[in-house]
JSON list of C-alpha atoms in Angstrom, two decimals:
[
{"chain": "A", "resi": 1, "resn": "ALA", "atom": "CA", "xyz": [9.78, 8.89, 5.26]},
{"chain": "A", "resi": 2, "resn": "TYR", "atom": "CA", "xyz": [8.43, 5.67, 4.38]},
{"chain": "A", "resi": 3, "resn": "ALA", "atom": "CA", "xyz": [11.52, 3.93, 2.71]},
{"chain": "A", "resi": 4, "resn": "GLU", "atom": "CA", "xyz": [12.03, 1.33, 5.38]},
{"chain": "A", "resi": 5, "resn": "GLU", "atom": "CA", "xyz": [8.60, 0.32, 5.55]},
{"chain": "A", "resi": 6, "resn": "VAL", "atom": "CA", "xyz": [8.17, 0.62, 1.38]},
{"chain": "A", "resi": 7, "resn": "ARG", "atom": "CA", "xyz": [10.86, -2.00, 0.75]},
{"chain": "A", "resi": 8, "resn": "ARG", "atom": "CA", "xyz": [9.54, -4.47, 2.81]},
{"chain": "A", "resi": 9, "resn": "PHE", "atom": "CA", "xyz": [6.66, -5.17, 0.15]},
{"chain": "A", "resi": 10, "resn": "CYS", "atom": "CA", "xyz": [8.41, -3.24, -2.70]},
{"chain": "A", "resi": 11, "resn": "ARG", "atom": "CA", "xyz": [11.52, -5.18, -3.08]},
{"chain": "A", "resi": 12, "resn": "ARG", "atom": "CA", "xyz": [13.16, -3.17, -5.93]},
{"chain": "A", "resi": 13, "resn": "PRO", "atom": "CA", "xyz": [13.72, 0.36, -6.37]},
{"chain": "A", "resi": 14, "resn": "ILE", "atom": "CA", "xyz": [13.01, 1.90, -9.84]},
{"chain": "A", "resi": 15, "resn": "ALA", "atom": "CA", "xyz": [16.64, 1.73, -10.87]},
{"chain": "A", "resi": 16, "resn": "GLU", "atom": "CA", "xyz": [17.11, -1.99, -10.73]},
{"chain": "A", "resi": 17, "resn": "LEU", "atom": "CA", "xyz": [13.58, -3.09, -11.91]},
{"chain": "A", "resi": 18, "resn": "VAL", "atom": "CA", "xyz": [13.65, -5.44, -15.28]},
{"chain": "A", "resi": 19, "resn": "ASP", "atom": "CA", "xyz": [11.52, -6.16, -17.89]},
{"chain": "A", "resi": 20, "resn": "SER", "atom": "CA", "xyz": [9.09, -8.91, -16.67]},
{"chain": "A", "resi": 21, "resn": "ARG", "atom": "CA", "xyz": [5.74, -9.49, -17.52]},
{"chain": "A", "resi": 22, "resn": "GLU", "atom": "CA", "xyz": [4.69, -10.19, -14.26]},
{"chain": "A", "resi": 23, "resn": "LEU", "atom": "CA", "xyz": [2.90, -7.70, -11.79]},
{"chain": "A", "resi": 24, "resn": "GLN", "atom": "CA", "xyz": [5.28, -5.43, -10.34]},
{"chain": "A", "resi": 25, "resn": "VAL", "atom": "CA", "xyz": [4.54, -3.48, -7.18]},
{"chain": "A", "resi": 26, "resn": "VAL", "atom": "CA", "xyz": [6.26, 0.47, -7.43]},
{"chain": "A", "resi": 27, "resn": "THR", "atom": "CA", "xyz": [6.60, 3.18, -5.11]},
{"chain": "A", "resi": 28, "resn": "GLY", "atom": "CA", "xyz": [7.54, 6.77, -5.80]},
{"chain": "A", "resi": 29, "resn": "ILE", "atom": "CA", "xyz": [6.49, 10.40, -5.91]},
{"chain": "A", "resi": 30, "resn": "VAL", "atom": "CA", "xyz": [4.12, 11.51, -8.91]},
{"chain": "A", "resi": 31, "resn": "GLY", "atom": "CA", "xyz": [5.47, 14.19, -11.22]},
{"chain": "A", "resi": 32, "resn": "ASP", "atom": "CA", "xyz": [4.91, 15.45, -14.91]},
{"chain": "A", "resi": 33, "resn": "VAL", "atom": "CA", "xyz": [0.91, 14.36, -15.08]},
{"chain": "A", "resi": 34, "resn": "ARG", "atom": "CA", "xyz": [-0.87, 14.55, -18.05]},
{"chain": "A", "resi": 35, "resn": "LEU", "atom": "CA", "xyz": [-3.91, 13.60, -19.95]},
{"chain": "A", "resi": 36, "resn": "VAL", "atom": "CA", "xyz": [-3.52, 12.55, -23.45]},
{"chain": "A", "resi": 37, "resn": "SER", "atom": "CA", "xyz": [-6.21, 11.53, -26.06]},
{"chain": "A", "resi": 38, "resn": "GLY", "atom": "CA", "xyz": [-4.95, 8.20, -28.03]},
{"chain": "A", "resi": 39, "resn": "ARG", "atom": "CA", "xyz": [-6.40, 5.86, -30.12]},
{"chain": "A", "resi": 40, "resn": "SER", "atom": "CA", "xyz": [-7.82, 3.45, -27.65]},
{"chain": "A", "resi": 41, "resn": "GLY", "atom": "CA", "xyz": [-9.01, 6.58, -25.57]},
{"chain": "A", "resi": 42, "resn": "ARG", "atom": "CA", "xyz": [-7.74, 8.74, -23.22]},
{"chain": "A", "resi": 43, "resn": "VAL", "atom": "CA", "xyz": [-4.45, 7.64, -20.92]},
{"chain": "A", "resi": 44, "resn": "LEU", "atom": "CA", "xyz": [-2.70, 9.47, -18.13]},
{"chain": "A", "resi": 45, "resn": "ILE", "atom": "CA", "xyz": [1.01, 9.61, -18.52]},
{"chain": "A", "resi": 46, "resn": "PHE", "atom": "CA", "xyz": [3.01, 10.47, -15.45]},
{"chain": "A", "resi": 47, "resn": "ARG", "atom": "CA", "xyz": [6.55, 9.87, -13.93]},
{"chain": "A", "resi": 48, "resn": "LEU", "atom": "CA", "xyz": [7.06, 7.96, -10.61]},
{"chain": "A", "resi": 49, "resn": "ASP", "atom": "CA", "xyz": [10.23, 8.92, -8.67]},
{"chain": "A", "resi": 50, "resn": "ASP", "atom": "CA", "xyz": [11.49, 6.81, -5.78]},
{"chain": "A", "resi": 51, "resn": "GLY", "atom": "CA", "xyz": [14.78, 8.51, -5.28]},
{"chain": "A", "resi": 52, "resn": "SER", "atom": "CA", "xyz": [16.82, 6.09, -7.20]},
{"chain": "A", "resi": 53, "resn": "GLU", "atom": "CA", "xyz": [15.63, 7.05, -10.43]},
{"chain": "A", "resi": 54, "resn": "SER", "atom": "CA", "xyz": [12.05, 7.58, -12.47]},
{"chain": "A", "resi": 55, "resn": "ILE", "atom": "CA", "xyz": [10.03, 5.79, -14.67]},
{"chain": "A", "resi": 56, "resn": "GLU", "atom": "CA", "xyz": [7.43, 6.73, -17.06]},
{"chain": "A", "resi": 57, "resn": "ALA", "atom": "CA", "xyz": [3.91, 5.34, -16.23]},
{"chain": "A", "resi": 58, "resn": "VAL", "atom": "CA", "xyz": [0.86, 5.07, -18.31]},
{"chain": "A", "resi": 59, "resn": "ALA", "atom": "CA", "xyz": [-2.72, 4.34, -16.93]},
{"chain": "A", "resi": 60, "resn": "ASN", "atom": "CA", "xyz": [-6.01, 3.98, -18.96]},
{"chain": "A", "resi": 61, "resn": "ASP", "atom": "CA", "xyz": [-7.93, 7.09, -17.77]},
{"chain": "A", "resi": 62, "resn": "GLU", "atom": "CA", "xyz": [-11.57, 4.74, -17.45]},
{"chain": "A", "resi": 63, "resn": "THR", "atom": "CA", "xyz": [-9.57, 1.59, -15.64]},
{"chain": "A", "resi": 64, "resn": "LEU", "atom": "CA", "xyz": [-8.35, 4.19, -12.75]},
{"chain": "A", "resi": 65, "resn": "GLY", "atom": "CA", "xyz": [-11.67, 5.34, -12.05]},
{"chain": "A", "resi": 66, "resn": "ALA", "atom": "CA", "xyz": [-11.76, 6.87, -8.59]},
{"chain": "A", "resi": 67, "resn": "GLN", "atom": "CA", "xyz": [-7.94, 5.79, -8.22]},
{"chain": "A", "resi": 68, "resn": "ARG", "atom": "CA", "xyz": [-7.30, 8.89, -10.37]},
{"chain": "A", "resi": 69, "resn": "GLU", "atom": "CA", "xyz": [-7.58, 11.22, -7.85]},
{"chain": "A", "resi": 70, "resn": "LEU", "atom": "CA", "xyz": [-4.39, 9.71, -6.17]},
{"chain": "A", "resi": 71, "resn": "LEU", "atom": "CA", "xyz": [-2.32, 10.44, -9.10]},
{"chain": "A", "resi": 72, "resn": "LYS", "atom": "CA", "xyz": [-1.48, 14.33, -8.18]},
{"chain": "A", "resi": 73, "resn": "GLU", "atom": "CA", "xyz": [1.72, 16.26, -8.53]},
{"chain": "A", "resi": 74, "resn": "ASP", "atom": "CA", "xyz": [4.20, 15.56, -5.55]},
{"chain": "A", "resi": 75, "resn": "GLU", "atom": "CA", "xyz": [1.98, 12.82, -4.01]},
{"chain": "A", "resi": 76, "resn": "PHE", "atom": "CA", "xyz": [3.34, 9.68, -2.73]},
{"chain": "A", "resi": 77, "resn": "VAL", "atom": "CA", "xyz": [1.46, 6.43, -4.15]},
{"chain": "A", "resi": 78, "resn": "VAL", "atom": "CA", "xyz": [1.84, 2.56, -4.78]},
{"chain": "A", "resi": 79, "resn": "VAL", "atom": "CA", "xyz": [1.30, 1.46, -8.07]},
{"chain": "A", "resi": 80, "resn": "GLN", "atom": "CA", "xyz": [0.91, -2.11, -9.61]},
{"chain": "A", "resi": 81, "resn": "GLY", "atom": "CA", "xyz": [1.40, -2.69, -13.30]},
{"chain": "A", "resi": 82, "resn": "LYS", "atom": "CA", "xyz": [3.38, -4.66, -15.84]},
{"chain": "A", "resi": 83, "resn": "LEU", "atom": "CA", "xyz": [6.88, -3.39, -17.05]},
{"chain": "A", "resi": 84, "resn": "GLN", "atom": "CA", "xyz": [7.62, -2.99, -20.92]},
{"chain": "A", "resi": 85, "resn": "PRO", "atom": "CA", "xyz": [10.31, -1.85, -22.92]},
{"chain": "A", "resi": 86, "resn": "ASP", "atom": "CA", "xyz": [9.89, 1.92, -23.89]},
{"chain": "A", "resi": 87, "resn": "ARG", "atom": "CA", "xyz": [10.03, 1.89, -27.91]},
{"chain": "A", "resi": 88, "resn": "PHE", "atom": "CA", "xyz": [10.03, 5.48, -27.96]},
{"chain": "A", "resi": 89, "resn": "ALA", "atom": "CA", "xyz": [12.24, 6.63, -25.15]},
{"chain": "A", "resi": 90, "resn": "GLY", "atom": "CA", "xyz": [14.30, 3.43, -24.59]},
{"chain": "A", "resi": 91, "resn": "GLY", "atom": "CA", "xyz": [14.43, 2.09, -20.83]},
{"chain": "A", "resi": 92, "resn": "LEU", "atom": "CA", "xyz": [11.44, 0.60, -19.54]},
{"chain": "A", "resi": 93, "resn": "ARG", "atom": "CA", "xyz": [7.93, 1.85, -19.40]},
{"chain": "A", "resi": 94, "resn": "LEU", "atom": "CA", "xyz": [5.10, 1.01, -16.67]},
{"chain": "A", "resi": 95, "resn": "ASN", "atom": "CA", "xyz": [1.38, -0.10, -17.62]},
{"chain": "A", "resi": 96, "resn": "VAL", "atom": "CA", "xyz": [-0.29, 0.72, -14.52]},
{"chain": "A", "resi": 97, "resn": "GLN", "atom": "CA", "xyz": [-3.24, -1.45, -13.74]},
{"chain": "A", "resi": 98, "resn": "GLN", "atom": "CA", "xyz": [-3.72, 0.02, -9.55]},
{"chain": "A", "resi": 99, "resn": "VAL", "atom": "CA", "xyz": [-2.84, 2.77, -7.89]},
{"chain": "A", "resi": 100, "resn": "TRP", "atom": "CA", "xyz": [-3.29, 3.08, -3.81]},
{"chain": "A", "resi": 101, "resn": "ASP", "atom": "CA", "xyz": [-2.19, 5.39, -1.31]},
{"chain": "A", "resi": 102, "resn": "LEU", "atom": "CA", "xyz": [0.36, 3.98, 1.51]},
{"chain": "A", "resi": 103, "resn": "ALA", "atom": "CA", "xyz": [-2.80, 2.90, 4.09]},
{"chain": "A", "resi": 104, "resn": "THR", "atom": "CA", "xyz": [-4.75, 0.96, 1.17]},
{"chain": "A", "resi": 105, "resn": "ALA", "atom": "CA", "xyz": [-1.20, -0.68, 0.15]},
{"chain": "A", "resi": 106, "resn": "ARG", "atom": "CA", "xyz": [-0.76, -1.65, 3.57]},
{"chain": "A", "resi": 107, "resn": "ALA", "atom": "CA", "xyz": [-4.65, -3.05, 3.84]},
{"chain": "A", "resi": 108, "resn": "ARG", "atom": "CA", "xyz": [-3.96, -4.92, 0.73]},
{"chain": "A", "resi": 109, "resn": "LEU", "atom": "CA", "xyz": [-0.24, -6.00, 1.08]},
{"chain": "A", "resi": 110, "resn": "GLY", "atom": "CA", "xyz": [0.14, -6.20, 4.57]},
{"chain": "A", "resi": 111, "resn": "ARG", "atom": "CA", "xyz": [-0.63, -9.73, 6.26]},
{"chain": "A", "resi": 112, "resn": "TRP", "atom": "CA", "xyz": [-1.39, -8.07, 10.08]},
{"chain": "A", "resi": 113, "resn": "LEU", "atom": "CA", "xyz": [-0.23, -5.50, 12.74]},
{"chain": "A", "resi": 114, "resn": "ALA", "atom": "CA", "xyz": [2.04, -7.03, 15.39]},
{"chain": "A", "resi": 115, "resn": "VAL", "atom": "CA", "xyz": [1.42, -5.37, 18.51]},
{"chain": "A", "resi": 116, "resn": "ASP", "atom": "CA", "xyz": [3.27, -6.05, 21.55]},
{"chain": "A", "resi": 117, "resn": "VAL", "atom": "CA", "xyz": [1.55, -5.91, 24.97]},
{"chain": "A", "resi": 118, "resn": "GLY", "atom": "CA", "xyz": [3.04, -6.44, 28.32]},
{"chain": "A", "resi": 119, "resn": "GLY", "atom": "CA", "xyz": [1.22, -6.95, 31.61]},
{"chain": "A", "resi": 120, "resn": "GLN", "atom": "CA", "xyz": [-1.37, -4.15, 30.95]},
{"chain": "A", "resi": 121, "resn": "LEU", "atom": "CA", "xyz": [-4.02, -4.66, 27.85]},
{"chain": "A", "resi": 122, "resn": "PRO", "atom": "CA", "xyz": [-4.12, -1.68, 25.59]},
{"chain": "A", "resi": 123, "resn": "PRO", "atom": "CA", "xyz": [-7.49, -0.17, 24.87]},
{"chain": "A", "resi": 124, "resn": "VAL", "atom": "CA", "xyz": [-8.04, -2.50, 21.85]},
{"chain": "A", "resi": 125, "resn": "ALA", "atom": "CA", "xyz": [-12.09, -1.56, 21.17]},
{"chain": "A", "resi": 126, "resn": "ASP", "atom": "CA", "xyz": [-11.19, 2.04, 21.31]},
{"chain": "A", "resi": 127, "resn": "LEU", "atom": "CA", "xyz": [-8.71, 1.72, 18.84]},
{"chain": "A", "resi": 128, "resn": "VAL", "atom": "CA", "xyz": [-10.62, -0.73, 16.42]},
{"chain": "A", "resi": 129, "resn": "ARG", "atom": "CA", "xyz": [-13.63, 1.72, 16.78]},
{"chain": "A", "resi": 130, "resn": "ALA", "atom": "CA", "xyz": [-11.69, 4.60, 16.08]},
{"chain": "A", "resi": 131, "resn": "TRP", "atom": "CA", "xyz": [-9.79, 3.12, 12.70]},
{"chain": "A", "resi": 132, "resn": "PRO", "atom": "CA", "xyz": [-12.27, 0.59, 11.48]},
{"chain": "A", "resi": 133, "resn": "ALA", "atom": "CA", "xyz": [-11.98, -1.47, 8.56]},
{"chain": "A", "resi": 134, "resn": "ARG", "atom": "CA", "xyz": [-13.47, -0.19, 5.34]},
{"chain": "A", "resi": 135, "resn": "ARG", "atom": "CA", "xyz": [-16.52, -1.86, 3.28]},
{"chain": "A", "resi": 136, "resn": "VAL", "atom": "CA", "xyz": [-16.02, -1.67, -0.12]},
{"chain": "A", "resi": 137, "resn": "ASP", "atom": "CA", "xyz": [-18.25, -2.89, -3.11]},
{"chain": "A", "resi": 138, "resn": "SER", "atom": "CA", "xyz": [-16.80, -5.25, -5.44]},
{"chain": "A", "resi": 139, "resn": "GLU", "atom": "CA", "xyz": [-17.91, -7.77, -8.23]},
{"chain": "A", "resi": 140, "resn": "GLN", "atom": "CA", "xyz": [-17.72, -10.28, -5.38]},
{"chain": "A", "resi": 141, "resn": "GLY", "atom": "CA", "xyz": [-20.29, -8.38, -3.20]},
{"chain": "A", "resi": 142, "resn": "GLU", "atom": "CA", "xyz": [-19.24, -6.11, -0.11]},
{"chain": "A", "resi": 143, "resn": "LEU", "atom": "CA", "xyz": [-15.80, -6.73, 1.05]},
{"chain": "A", "resi": 144, "resn": "THR", "atom": "CA", "xyz": [-13.94, -5.72, 4.31]},
{"chain": "A", "resi": 145, "resn": "GLN", "atom": "CA", "xyz": [-10.60, -4.02, 3.47]},
{"chain": "A", "resi": 146, "resn": "GLY", "atom": "CA", "xyz": [-8.40, -3.60, 6.34]},
{"chain": "A", "resi": 147, "resn": "LEU", "atom": "CA", "xyz": [-5.59, -4.87, 8.19]},
{"chain": "A", "resi": 148, "resn": "ALA", "atom": "CA", "xyz": [-5.85, -7.87, 10.73]},
{"chain": "A", "resi": 149, "resn": "VAL", "atom": "CA", "xyz": [-4.44, -7.32, 14.23]},
{"chain": "A", "resi": 150, "resn": "ARG", "atom": "CA", "xyz": [-2.27, -9.60, 16.30]},
{"chain": "A", "resi": 151, "resn": "LEU", "atom": "CA", "xyz": [-1.49, -8.73, 19.94]},
{"chain": "A", "resi": 152, "resn": "ARG", "atom": "CA", "xyz": [1.69, -10.40, 21.16]},
{"chain": "A", "resi": 153, "resn": "LEU", "atom": "CA", "xyz": [1.68, -11.04, 24.83]},
{"chain": "A", "resi": 154, "resn": "LYS", "atom": "CA", "xyz": [5.01, -11.64, 26.44]},
{"chain": "A", "resi": 155, "resn": "ARG", "atom": "CA", "xyz": [5.15, -12.73, 30.47]},
{"chain": "A", "resi": 156, "resn": "ALA", "atom": "CA", "xyz": [7.92, -14.06, 32.42]},
{"chain": "A", "resi": 157, "resn": "ARG", "atom": "CA", "xyz": [7.02, -17.79, 31.66]},
{"chain": "A", "resi": 158, "resn": "ALA", "atom": "CA", "xyz": [4.80, -17.72, 28.78]},
{"chain": "A", "resi": 159, "resn": "ALA", "atom": "CA", "xyz": [4.30, -15.92, 25.57]},
{"chain": "A", "resi": 160, "resn": "ALA", "atom": "CA", "xyz": [1.05, -16.00, 23.25]},
{"chain": "A", "resi": 161, "resn": "GLU", "atom": "CA", "xyz": [-0.15, -14.37, 20.09]},
{"chain": "A", "resi": 162, "resn": "ILE", "atom": "CA", "xyz": [-3.72, -13.22, 20.14]},
{"chain": "A", "resi": 163, "resn": "ASP", "atom": "CA", "xyz": [-5.47, -12.62, 16.15]},
{"chain": "A", "resi": 164, "resn": "LEU", "atom": "CA", "xyz": [-8.48, -10.27, 16.99]},
{"chain": "A", "resi": 165, "resn": "GLY", "atom": "CA", "xyz": [-10.40, -11.57, 13.89]},
{"chain": "A", "resi": 166, "resn": "ASP", "atom": "CA", "xyz": [-12.47, -10.01, 11.46]},
{"chain": "A", "resi": 167, "resn": "ASP", "atom": "CA", "xyz": [-14.00, -7.53, 13.90]},
{"chain": "A", "resi": 168, "resn": "GLY", "atom": "CA", "xyz": [-10.79, -6.40, 15.00]},
{"chain": "A", "resi": 169, "resn": "ARG", "atom": "CA", "xyz": [-9.40, -5.51, 11.84]},
{"chain": "A", "resi": 170, "resn": "ILE", "atom": "CA", "xyz": [-8.19, -1.77, 11.07]},
{"chain": "A", "resi": 171, "resn": "TRP", "atom": "CA", "xyz": [-7.72, 0.93, 8.61]},
{"chain": "A", "resi": 172, "resn": "PRO", "atom": "CA", "xyz": [-3.80, 1.45, 8.71]},
{"chain": "A", "resi": 173, "resn": "SER", "atom": "CA", "xyz": [-3.62, 4.99, 8.44]},
{"chain": "A", "resi": 174, "resn": "ASP", "atom": "CA", "xyz": [-0.41, 6.94, 9.55]},
{"chain": "A", "resi": 175, "resn": "GLU", "atom": "CA", "xyz": [-2.63, 8.27, 12.15]},
{"chain": "A", "resi": 176, "resn": "ALA", "atom": "CA", "xyz": [-3.85, 4.79, 13.56]},
{"chain": "A", "resi": 177, "resn": "LEU", "atom": "CA", "xyz": [-0.24, 3.18, 13.26]},
{"chain": "A", "resi": 178, "resn": "THR", "atom": "CA", "xyz": [1.15, 6.37, 15.54]},
{"chain": "A", "resi": 179, "resn": "ARG", "atom": "CA", "xyz": [-1.70, 5.65, 17.93]},
{"chain": "A", "resi": 180, "resn": "TRP", "atom": "CA", "xyz": [-1.02, 1.83, 18.00]},
{"chain": "A", "resi": 181, "resn": "ARG", "atom": "CA", "xyz": [2.64, 2.79, 18.52]},
{"chain": "A", "resi": 182, "resn": "ALA", "atom": "CA", "xyz": [1.83, 5.08, 21.56]},
{"chain": "A", "resi": 183, "resn": "VAL", "atom": "CA", "xyz": [-0.09, 2.20, 23.48]},
{"chain": "A", "resi": 184, "resn": "ALA", "atom": "CA", "xyz": [2.16, -0.74, 22.48]},
{"chain": "A", "resi": 185, "resn": "GLN", "atom": "CA", "xyz": [5.00, -1.89, 24.71]},
{"chain": "A", "resi": 186, "resn": "GLY", "atom": "CA", "xyz": [8.04, -0.42, 23.76]},
{"chain": "A", "resi": 187, "resn": "GLY", "atom": "CA", "xyz": [6.44, 1.23, 21.23]},
{"chain": "A", "resi": 188, "resn": "GLN", "atom": "CA", "xyz": [6.22, -1.95, 18.93]},
{"chain": "A", "resi": 189, "resn": "ALA", "atom": "CA", "xyz": [3.50, -1.94, 16.36]},
{"chain": "A", "resi": 190, "resn": "VAL", "atom": "CA", "xyz": [4.75, -3.41, 13.10]},
{"chain": "A", "resi": 191, "resn": "VAL", "atom": "CA", "xyz": [2.84, -3.85, 9.76]},
{"chain": "A", "resi": 192, "resn": "MET", "atom": "CA", "xyz": [3.77, -7.52, 8.73]},
{"chain": "A", "resi": 193, "resn": "TYR", "atom": "CA", "xyz": [4.37, -8.03, 5.21]},
{"chain": "A", "resi": 194, "resn": "GLU", "atom": "CA", "xyz": [5.01, -11.43, 3.52]}
]
């Protein structure tokens, strides 16, 4: 259901991944979850399947913290990690550093929500209040986590793009995006990546 959107920030399906020391973003459905005690502590091992292929993923249980709750059977997740050769089974293995649900991935990887508006302005304030950006504690202090919104106005003789600024950031859940599309001209409310 999310394949078209996901390919805009996760460029390669699992079947096309190659060994790289750079961080990779991979998406898929979680399966075969098991917690194993190893020499360096407990690790979570699971399979991630995107329909093209599946890959074994490993995550340090302590590193994941609250993100661990996302790794349930049959859940769709977005993970960030490094690929390395799997010495035991062959192929590649993913060492996971971050796990996100789709809304969090949109907030972190998306640049803004582009909303087409025509002659009539949608109820922007109501929509921002209904799905506000989240405040999260981090090492740098409290951060706002959300997606910027830009209104694209088009008239017969003029066009403009209005950025709602930090106070206009939203939490990009499926429900929020459905509502923004309902009030946008022609249903055009799209998360813009890179």
